[in-house]
XYZ file of C-alpha atoms in Angstrom:
539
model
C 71.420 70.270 120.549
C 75.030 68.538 119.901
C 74.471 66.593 116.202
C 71.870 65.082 114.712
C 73.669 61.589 114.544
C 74.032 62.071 118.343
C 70.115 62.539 118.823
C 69.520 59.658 116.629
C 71.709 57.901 119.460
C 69.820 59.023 121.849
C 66.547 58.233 120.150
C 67.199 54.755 119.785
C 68.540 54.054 122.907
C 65.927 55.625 124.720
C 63.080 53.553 122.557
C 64.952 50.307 123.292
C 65.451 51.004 126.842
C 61.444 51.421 127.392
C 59.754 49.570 124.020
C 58.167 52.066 121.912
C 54.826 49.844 122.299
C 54.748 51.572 126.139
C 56.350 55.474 124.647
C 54.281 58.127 127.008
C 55.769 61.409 128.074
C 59.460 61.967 127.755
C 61.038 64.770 129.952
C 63.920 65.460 127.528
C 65.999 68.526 127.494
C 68.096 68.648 124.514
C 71.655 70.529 125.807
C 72.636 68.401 128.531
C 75.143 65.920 128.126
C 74.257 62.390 127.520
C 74.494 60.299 130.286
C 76.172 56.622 130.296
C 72.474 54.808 130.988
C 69.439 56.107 130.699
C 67.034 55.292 134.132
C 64.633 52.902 133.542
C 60.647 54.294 132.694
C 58.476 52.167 133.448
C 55.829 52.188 130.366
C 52.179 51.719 130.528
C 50.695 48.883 131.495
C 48.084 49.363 128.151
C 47.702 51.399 125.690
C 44.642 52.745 124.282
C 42.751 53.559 120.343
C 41.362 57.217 120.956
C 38.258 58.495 118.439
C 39.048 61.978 118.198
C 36.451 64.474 116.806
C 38.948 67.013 116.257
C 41.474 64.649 113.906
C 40.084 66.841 111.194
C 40.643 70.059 112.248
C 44.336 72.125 111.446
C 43.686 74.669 114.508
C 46.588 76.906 112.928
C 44.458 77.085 109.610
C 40.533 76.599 110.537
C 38.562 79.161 111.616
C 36.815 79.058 114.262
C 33.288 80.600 113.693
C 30.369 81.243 115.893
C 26.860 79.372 115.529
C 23.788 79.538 116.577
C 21.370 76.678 115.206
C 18.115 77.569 117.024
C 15.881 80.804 116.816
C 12.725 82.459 116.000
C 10.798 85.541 114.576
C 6.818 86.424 114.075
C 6.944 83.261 111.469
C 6.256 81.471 114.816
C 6.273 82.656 118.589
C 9.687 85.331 118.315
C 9.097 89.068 118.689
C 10.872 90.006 115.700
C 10.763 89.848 112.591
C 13.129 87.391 110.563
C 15.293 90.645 108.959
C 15.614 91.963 112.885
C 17.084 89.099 114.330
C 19.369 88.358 111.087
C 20.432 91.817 111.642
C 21.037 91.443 115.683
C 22.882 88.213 115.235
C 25.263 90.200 112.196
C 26.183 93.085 114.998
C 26.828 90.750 118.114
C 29.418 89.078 115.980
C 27.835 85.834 114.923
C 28.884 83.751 111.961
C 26.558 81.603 111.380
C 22.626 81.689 111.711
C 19.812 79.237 111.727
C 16.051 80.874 111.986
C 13.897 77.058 113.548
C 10.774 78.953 113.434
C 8.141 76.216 114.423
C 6.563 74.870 112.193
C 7.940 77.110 109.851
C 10.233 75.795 106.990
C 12.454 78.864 106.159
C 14.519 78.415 103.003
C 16.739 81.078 103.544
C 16.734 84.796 105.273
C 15.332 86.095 101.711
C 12.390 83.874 101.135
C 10.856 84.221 104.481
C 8.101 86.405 105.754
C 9.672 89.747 106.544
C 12.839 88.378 105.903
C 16.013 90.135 104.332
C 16.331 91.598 100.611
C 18.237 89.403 98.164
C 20.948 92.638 98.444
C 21.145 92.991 101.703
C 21.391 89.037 102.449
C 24.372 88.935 99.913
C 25.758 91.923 102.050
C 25.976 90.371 105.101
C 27.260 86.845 103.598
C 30.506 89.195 102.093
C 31.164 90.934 105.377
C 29.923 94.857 104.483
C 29.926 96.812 107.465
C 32.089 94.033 109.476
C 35.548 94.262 108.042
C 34.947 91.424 105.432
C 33.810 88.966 107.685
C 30.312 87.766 106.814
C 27.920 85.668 108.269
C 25.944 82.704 106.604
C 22.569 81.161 107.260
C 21.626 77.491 107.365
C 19.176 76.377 104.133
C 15.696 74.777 104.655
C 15.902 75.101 108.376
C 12.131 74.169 111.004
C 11.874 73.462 114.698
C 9.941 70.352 113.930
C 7.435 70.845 116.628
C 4.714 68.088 115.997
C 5.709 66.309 118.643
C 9.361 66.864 121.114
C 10.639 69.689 119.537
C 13.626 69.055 117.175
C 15.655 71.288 115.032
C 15.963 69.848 111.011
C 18.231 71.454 108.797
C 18.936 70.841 104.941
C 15.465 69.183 104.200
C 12.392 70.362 102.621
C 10.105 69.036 105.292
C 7.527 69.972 107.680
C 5.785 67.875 110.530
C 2.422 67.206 111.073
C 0.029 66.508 113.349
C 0.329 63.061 114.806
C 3.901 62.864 113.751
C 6.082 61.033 116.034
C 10.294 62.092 117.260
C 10.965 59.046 115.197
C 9.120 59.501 112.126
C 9.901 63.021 112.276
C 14.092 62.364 112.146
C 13.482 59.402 109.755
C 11.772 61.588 106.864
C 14.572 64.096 107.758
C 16.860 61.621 107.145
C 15.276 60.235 104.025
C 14.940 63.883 102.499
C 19.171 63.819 102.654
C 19.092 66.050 106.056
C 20.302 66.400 109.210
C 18.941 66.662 113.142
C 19.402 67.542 116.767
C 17.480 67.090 119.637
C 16.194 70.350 121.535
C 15.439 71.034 125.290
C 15.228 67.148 126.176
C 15.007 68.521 130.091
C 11.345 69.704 128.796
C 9.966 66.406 128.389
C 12.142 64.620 130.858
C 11.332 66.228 133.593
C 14.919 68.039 134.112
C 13.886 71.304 133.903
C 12.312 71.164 137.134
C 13.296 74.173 139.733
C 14.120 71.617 142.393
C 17.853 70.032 141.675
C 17.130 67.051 143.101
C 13.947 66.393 141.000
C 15.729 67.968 137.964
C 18.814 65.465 138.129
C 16.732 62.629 139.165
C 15.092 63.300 135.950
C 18.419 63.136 133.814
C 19.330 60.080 135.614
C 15.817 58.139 134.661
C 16.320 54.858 132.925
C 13.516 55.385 131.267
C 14.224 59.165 129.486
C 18.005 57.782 129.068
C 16.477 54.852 126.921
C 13.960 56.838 124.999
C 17.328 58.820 123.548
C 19.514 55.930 122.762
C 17.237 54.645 121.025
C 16.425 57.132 118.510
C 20.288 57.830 118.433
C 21.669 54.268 117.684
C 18.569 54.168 115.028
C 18.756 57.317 113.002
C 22.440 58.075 111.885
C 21.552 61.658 110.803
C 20.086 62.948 114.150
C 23.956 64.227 115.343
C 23.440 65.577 118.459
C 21.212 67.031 121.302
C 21.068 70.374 122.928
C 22.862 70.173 126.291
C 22.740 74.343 126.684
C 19.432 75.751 125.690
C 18.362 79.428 126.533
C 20.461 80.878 130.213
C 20.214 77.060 131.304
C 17.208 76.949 132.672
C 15.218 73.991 131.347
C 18.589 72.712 130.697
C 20.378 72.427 133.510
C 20.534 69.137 134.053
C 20.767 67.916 130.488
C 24.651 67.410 130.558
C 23.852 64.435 133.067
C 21.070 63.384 130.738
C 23.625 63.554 127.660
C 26.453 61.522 129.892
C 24.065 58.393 130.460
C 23.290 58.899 127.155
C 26.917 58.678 126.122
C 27.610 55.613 128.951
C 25.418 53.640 126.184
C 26.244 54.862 123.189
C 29.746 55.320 122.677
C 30.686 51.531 123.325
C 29.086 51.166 120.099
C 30.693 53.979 118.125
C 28.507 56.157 118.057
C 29.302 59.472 119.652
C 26.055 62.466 120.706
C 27.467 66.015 119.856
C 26.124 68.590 122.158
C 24.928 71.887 121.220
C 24.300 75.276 122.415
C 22.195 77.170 121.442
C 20.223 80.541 122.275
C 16.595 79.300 121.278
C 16.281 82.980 121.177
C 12.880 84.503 120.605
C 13.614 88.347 121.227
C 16.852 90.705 120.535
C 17.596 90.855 124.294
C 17.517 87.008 124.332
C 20.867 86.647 121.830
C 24.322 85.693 122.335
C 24.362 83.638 125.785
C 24.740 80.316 124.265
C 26.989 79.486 121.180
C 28.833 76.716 119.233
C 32.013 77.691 117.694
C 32.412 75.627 114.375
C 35.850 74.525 113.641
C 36.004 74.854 109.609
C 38.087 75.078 106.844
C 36.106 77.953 105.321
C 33.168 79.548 106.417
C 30.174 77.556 103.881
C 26.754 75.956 104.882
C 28.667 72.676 103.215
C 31.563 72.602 105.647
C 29.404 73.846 108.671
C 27.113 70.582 108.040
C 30.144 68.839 108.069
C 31.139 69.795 111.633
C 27.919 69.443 112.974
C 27.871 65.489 111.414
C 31.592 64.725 112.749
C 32.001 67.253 115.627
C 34.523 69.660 114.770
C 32.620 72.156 117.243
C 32.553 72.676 120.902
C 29.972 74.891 122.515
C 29.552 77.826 124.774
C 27.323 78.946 127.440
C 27.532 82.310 129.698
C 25.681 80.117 132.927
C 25.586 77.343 134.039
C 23.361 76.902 136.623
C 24.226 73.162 138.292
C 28.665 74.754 138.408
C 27.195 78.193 140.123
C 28.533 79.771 137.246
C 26.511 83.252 136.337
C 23.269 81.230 137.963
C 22.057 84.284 140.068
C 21.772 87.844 139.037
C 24.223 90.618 140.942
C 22.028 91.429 143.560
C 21.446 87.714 144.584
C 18.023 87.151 142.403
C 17.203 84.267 140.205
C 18.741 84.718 136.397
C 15.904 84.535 134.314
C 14.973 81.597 131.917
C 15.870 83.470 129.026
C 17.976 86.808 127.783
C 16.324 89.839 128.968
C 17.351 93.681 129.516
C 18.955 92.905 133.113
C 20.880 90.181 131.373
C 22.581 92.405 129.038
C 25.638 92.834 131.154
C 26.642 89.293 130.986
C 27.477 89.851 127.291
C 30.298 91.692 128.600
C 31.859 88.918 130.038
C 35.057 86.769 128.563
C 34.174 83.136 128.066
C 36.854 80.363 127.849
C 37.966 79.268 124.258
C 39.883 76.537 122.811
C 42.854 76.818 120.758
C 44.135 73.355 120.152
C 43.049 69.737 121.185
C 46.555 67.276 120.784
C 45.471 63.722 120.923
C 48.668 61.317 120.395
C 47.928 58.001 120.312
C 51.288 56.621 121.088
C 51.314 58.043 124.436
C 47.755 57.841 125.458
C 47.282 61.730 125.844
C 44.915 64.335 125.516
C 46.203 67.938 125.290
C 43.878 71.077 125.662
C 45.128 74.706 125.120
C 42.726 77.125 125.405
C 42.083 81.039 127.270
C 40.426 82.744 130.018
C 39.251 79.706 132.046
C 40.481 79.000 135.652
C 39.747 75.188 135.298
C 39.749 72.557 132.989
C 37.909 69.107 134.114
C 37.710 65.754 132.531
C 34.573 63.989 132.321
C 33.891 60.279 132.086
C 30.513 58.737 132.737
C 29.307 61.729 133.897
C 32.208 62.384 136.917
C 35.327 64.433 137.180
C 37.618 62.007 136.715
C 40.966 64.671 136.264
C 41.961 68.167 136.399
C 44.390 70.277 133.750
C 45.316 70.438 130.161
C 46.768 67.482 129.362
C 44.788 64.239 130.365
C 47.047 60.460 130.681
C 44.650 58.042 129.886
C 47.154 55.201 131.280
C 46.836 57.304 134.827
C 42.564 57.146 134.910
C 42.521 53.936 133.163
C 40.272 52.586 135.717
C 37.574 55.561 135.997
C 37.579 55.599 132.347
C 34.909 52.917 130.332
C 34.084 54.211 126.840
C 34.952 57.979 126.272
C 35.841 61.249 128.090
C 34.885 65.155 127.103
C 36.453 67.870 128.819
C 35.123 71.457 129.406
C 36.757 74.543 130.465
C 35.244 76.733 133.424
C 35.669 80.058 134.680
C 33.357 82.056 136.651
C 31.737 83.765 133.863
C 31.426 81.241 131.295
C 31.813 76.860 130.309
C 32.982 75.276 127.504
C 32.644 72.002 126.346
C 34.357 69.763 124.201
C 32.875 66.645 122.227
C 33.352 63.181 123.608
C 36.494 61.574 122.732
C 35.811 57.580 122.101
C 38.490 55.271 124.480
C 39.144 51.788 123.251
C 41.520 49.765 124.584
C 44.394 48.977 121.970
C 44.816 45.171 121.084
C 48.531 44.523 120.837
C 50.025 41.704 118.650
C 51.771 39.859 121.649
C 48.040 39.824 123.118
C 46.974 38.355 119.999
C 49.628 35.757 120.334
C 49.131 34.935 123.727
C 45.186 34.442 122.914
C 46.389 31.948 120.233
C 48.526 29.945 122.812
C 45.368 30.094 125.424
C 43.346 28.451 122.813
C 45.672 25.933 121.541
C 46.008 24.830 125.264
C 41.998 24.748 126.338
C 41.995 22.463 122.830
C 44.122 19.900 124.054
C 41.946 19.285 126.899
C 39.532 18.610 124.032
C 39.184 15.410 122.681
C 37.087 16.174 119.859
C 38.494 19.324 119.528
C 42.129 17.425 119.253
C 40.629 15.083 116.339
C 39.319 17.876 114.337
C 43.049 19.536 114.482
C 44.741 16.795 113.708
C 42.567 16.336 110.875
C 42.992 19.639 109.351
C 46.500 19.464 109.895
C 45.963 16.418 107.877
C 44.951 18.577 104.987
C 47.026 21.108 105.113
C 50.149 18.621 104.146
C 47.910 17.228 101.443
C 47.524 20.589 100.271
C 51.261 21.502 100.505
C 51.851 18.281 98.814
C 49.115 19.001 95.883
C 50.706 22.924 95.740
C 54.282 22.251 95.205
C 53.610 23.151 91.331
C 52.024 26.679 92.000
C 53.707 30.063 92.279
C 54.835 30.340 96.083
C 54.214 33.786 95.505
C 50.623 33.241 95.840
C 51.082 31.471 99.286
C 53.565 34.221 100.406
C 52.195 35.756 103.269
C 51.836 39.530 103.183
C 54.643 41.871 105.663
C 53.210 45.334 106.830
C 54.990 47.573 108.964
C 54.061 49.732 111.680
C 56.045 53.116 111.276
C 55.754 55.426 113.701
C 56.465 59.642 114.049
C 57.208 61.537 116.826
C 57.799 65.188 117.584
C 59.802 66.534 120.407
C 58.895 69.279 121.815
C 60.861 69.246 124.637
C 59.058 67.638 126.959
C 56.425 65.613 125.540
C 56.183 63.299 122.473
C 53.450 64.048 119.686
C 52.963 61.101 117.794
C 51.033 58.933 114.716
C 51.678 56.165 113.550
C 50.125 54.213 109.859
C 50.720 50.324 108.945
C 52.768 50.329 105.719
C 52.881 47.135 103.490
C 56.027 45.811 101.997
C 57.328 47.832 99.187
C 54.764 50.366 99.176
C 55.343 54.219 99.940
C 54.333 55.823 102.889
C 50.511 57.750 102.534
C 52.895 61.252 103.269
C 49.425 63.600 102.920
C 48.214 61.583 105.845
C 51.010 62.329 107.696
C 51.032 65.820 106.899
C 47.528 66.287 107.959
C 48.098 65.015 111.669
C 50.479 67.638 112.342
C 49.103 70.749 112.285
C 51.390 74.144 111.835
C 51.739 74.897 115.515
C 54.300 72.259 115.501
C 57.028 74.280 113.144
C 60.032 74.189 113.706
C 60.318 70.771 116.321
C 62.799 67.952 114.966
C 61.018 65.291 113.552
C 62.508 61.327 114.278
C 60.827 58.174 112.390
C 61.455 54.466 113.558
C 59.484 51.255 113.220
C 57.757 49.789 115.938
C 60.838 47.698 116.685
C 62.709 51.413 117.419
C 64.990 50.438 114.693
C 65.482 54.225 113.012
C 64.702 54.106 109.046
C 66.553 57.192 108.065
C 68.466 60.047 110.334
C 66.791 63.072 112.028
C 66.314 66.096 109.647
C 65.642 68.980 109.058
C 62.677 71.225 111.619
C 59.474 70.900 110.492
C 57.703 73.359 107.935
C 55.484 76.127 107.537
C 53.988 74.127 104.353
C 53.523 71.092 106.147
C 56.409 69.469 103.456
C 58.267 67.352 106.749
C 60.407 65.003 105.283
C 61.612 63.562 102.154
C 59.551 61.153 100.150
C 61.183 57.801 100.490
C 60.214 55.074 97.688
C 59.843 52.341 99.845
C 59.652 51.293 103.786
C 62.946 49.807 104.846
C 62.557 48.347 108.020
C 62.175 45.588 110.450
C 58.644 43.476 110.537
């Protein structure tokens, strides 16, 4: 790297040779020389507003910490006791645990039937006998089971006979508490042995309707089981959850999916898992996660990919853990280490281990393949949102659904303007009623000479953007300033996580007009650049 003036050159010239409205990927290799012109890049032809369940989530700093939200003891139909399954979940290295007996409103592991002592519950929350690391449970938890089973968490509340899936989620709701959805392939029809049938199921107008309905009407229901068990009954519920999604997200409102063990014996535990991506490990920021989707989840098989879906000598995995299941435990699953989603280019980046594959999902088909996803490249496969999910031959993971929304650019705007202003002169009555208020507006000018023209001044807000260089590809944000106020730095901060230390940092307005040099790498603390006063820039 020659001088920082020199890379501010280069900056700007680049940005004004392409139009920073159409930056993607840049393929820019800081020691060679700088040539006379730049070649031409052609930029996107649109670019696009992308919901990201992950903005939250610092992946240098959270922790990532494993969940299971659905299992049972003797309180209902399990084989052990409360204590014994607390116990199993502690040594297989869970973090957080959930006991949904049906029926069965457990308060906490203490203050159940054969549950833990007050001691040894506040053992395992402070991490005795595992290094410090504890493991939490999930208050006032009850697989609601009345009616289609669903999980309730955080609400004094138990269902009763002739309670409905609605009533049941809206008195969750109204006690202050969450929901999911379990097993939906149960009811649907898409746990049935033959494939066909099964997806046939999943692909029902009927059971798609049923769910989007109680989603779009009950805020507080956040999700629906898409693993459940060794995927048996649920192995076609990822195609139910896509329709679900196909309806869903074009009106904001994103389905998490869960997995989850269901497990109702010690044999049955640790085959399906959400890792939680939190802050620090509390029942407060793990209901947090579950309500915005800072998660993804986990399964060992899954039956529809071939992956783990027959036993080693060729026989049908069973529906559930048992002891000739125990060796899949053994097995590395693929993780996630960072999601990068920069708006200014359009991209999704996924960084993860010990998968083979990554695939991109949208409406339920593979649209791409690899880590980093171009939305500008699948533009046309892609209608409301895309998840991805990481496969290897021993084990899936899935991401949440990322929203897509087509950005609306001011020259659109514009040209909309001058597309209506033309369709109105080929309106007589339209014309009369313009001329008219154009009438009034010069009386009003006329009648407002007297008054402060700093009332009529119209507000200026600028659109500042950031980028980071990597090398290769651009990471970017970008916030809408007004005139004369400061920059919202803390928001800033927060999009860049830590991984990011030591890039060069450049800022600009929209315009690529550069509102202070290039400085200094970026830092540990997350303290980038200096705290300008005020926005000087271009409109």
């Amino acid at each position: 790297m020659k001088t920082h003036s020199k890379l501010a050159t280069l900056w700007l010239a680049f940005v004004l040779s392409i139009g920073v409205l159409g930056f993607g990927s840049c393929e820019y290799l800081p020691e060679i020389e700088i040539p006379e012109e730049l070649p031409p890049i052609k930029p996107p032809a649109k670019s696009y507003v992308i919901s990201n369940p992950y903005e939250g989530v610092d992946w240098a700093v959270h922790g990532q910490y494993k969940a299971n939200f659905h299992a049972h003891s003797i309180n209902s139909d399990g084989s052990n006791t409360t204590a014994q399954m607390v116990e199993d979940h502690y040594a297989k290295g869970f973090d957080i645990l959930s006991m949904t007996d049906h029926n069965y409103l457990t308060i906490n592991w203490d203050r159940a039937t054969a549950g833990l002592s007050p001691q040894r519950k506040a053992e395992i929350e402070a991490g005795v006998d595992r290094g410090g690391r504890g493991m939490i449970d999930v208050d006032n938890a009850n697989e609601q089971s009345a009616t289609d089973h669903i999980n309730s968490f955080f609400a004094t509340f138990n269902n009763a006979s002739g309670a409905t899936m609605a009533s049941t989620i809206a008195t969750v709701e109204t006690l202050g508490g969450i929901t999911h959805i379990n097993h939906p392939g149960r009811y649907t029809g898409g746990a049935n042995s033959n494939d066909a049938t099964s997806i046939a199921a999943s692909n029902n107008p009927t059971n798609i309707q049923k769910y989007v309905d109680l989603f779009m009407s009950y805020p507080s229901c956040v999700g629906m089981e898409i693993v459940n068990k060794i995927d048996n009954e649920s192995k076609s519920d990822r195609i139910l959850w896509d329709n679900i999604l196909k309806l869903t997200m074009p009106e904001g409102r994103p389905v998490w999916g869960f997995s989850n063990d269901d497990t109702h014996s010690l044999n049955a535990t640790g085959y399906s898992w959400n890792v939680m991506l939190l802050p620090e490990l509390t029942q407060a920021a793990t209901r947090t996660a579950m309500e915005t989707g800072a998660f993804y989840a986990i399964s060992r098989v899954s039956r529809l990919d071939e992956i783990n879906a027959t036993l080693p000598n060729g026989s049908n995995m069973p529906g559930s853990g048992t002891s000739s299941t125990l060796y899949l435990l053994e097995q590395p699953t693929p993780s996630i280490s960072s999601i990068v989603v920069d708006q200014l280019s359009s991209t999704i980046h996924i960084a993860g281990a010990d998968y083979d594959s990554i695939e991109w999902i949208a409406d339920g088909v593979v649209i791409a393949t690899g880590s980093l996803l171009k939305i500008s490249e699948h533009e046309e496969h892609i209608n409301s949102y895309v998840r991805a999910q990481l496969k290897s031959s021993t084990g899936i993971a899935f991401t949440q659904p990322f929203g897509i929304k087509e950005a609306v650019k001011k020259d659109d705007k514009e040209d909309d303007k001058k597309d209506d202003k033309e369709d109105d002169k080929k309106d007589d009555k339209e014309d009369d009623k313009k001329d008219d208020k154009k009438d009034d507006k010069e009386d009003d000018k006329e009648d407002d000479k007297g008054d402060d023209k700093k009332d009529d001044k119209e507000e200026l807000y600028y659109t500042v953007s950031f980028r980071v260089f990597d090398g290769y590809y651009s990471i970017g944000y970008v916030q809408q300033v007004k005139e004369g106020e400061s920059i919202d730095w803390e928001a800033v901060a927060a999009h860049y996580p830590k991984s990011l230390e030591g890039l060069e940092f450049w800022c600009d307005d929209l315009n690529g007009n550069p509102l202070w040099e290039p400085h200094a790498p970026i830092h540990a603390d997350l303290v980038l650049f200096p705290k300008f006063a005020e926005v000087k820039g271009s409109n």
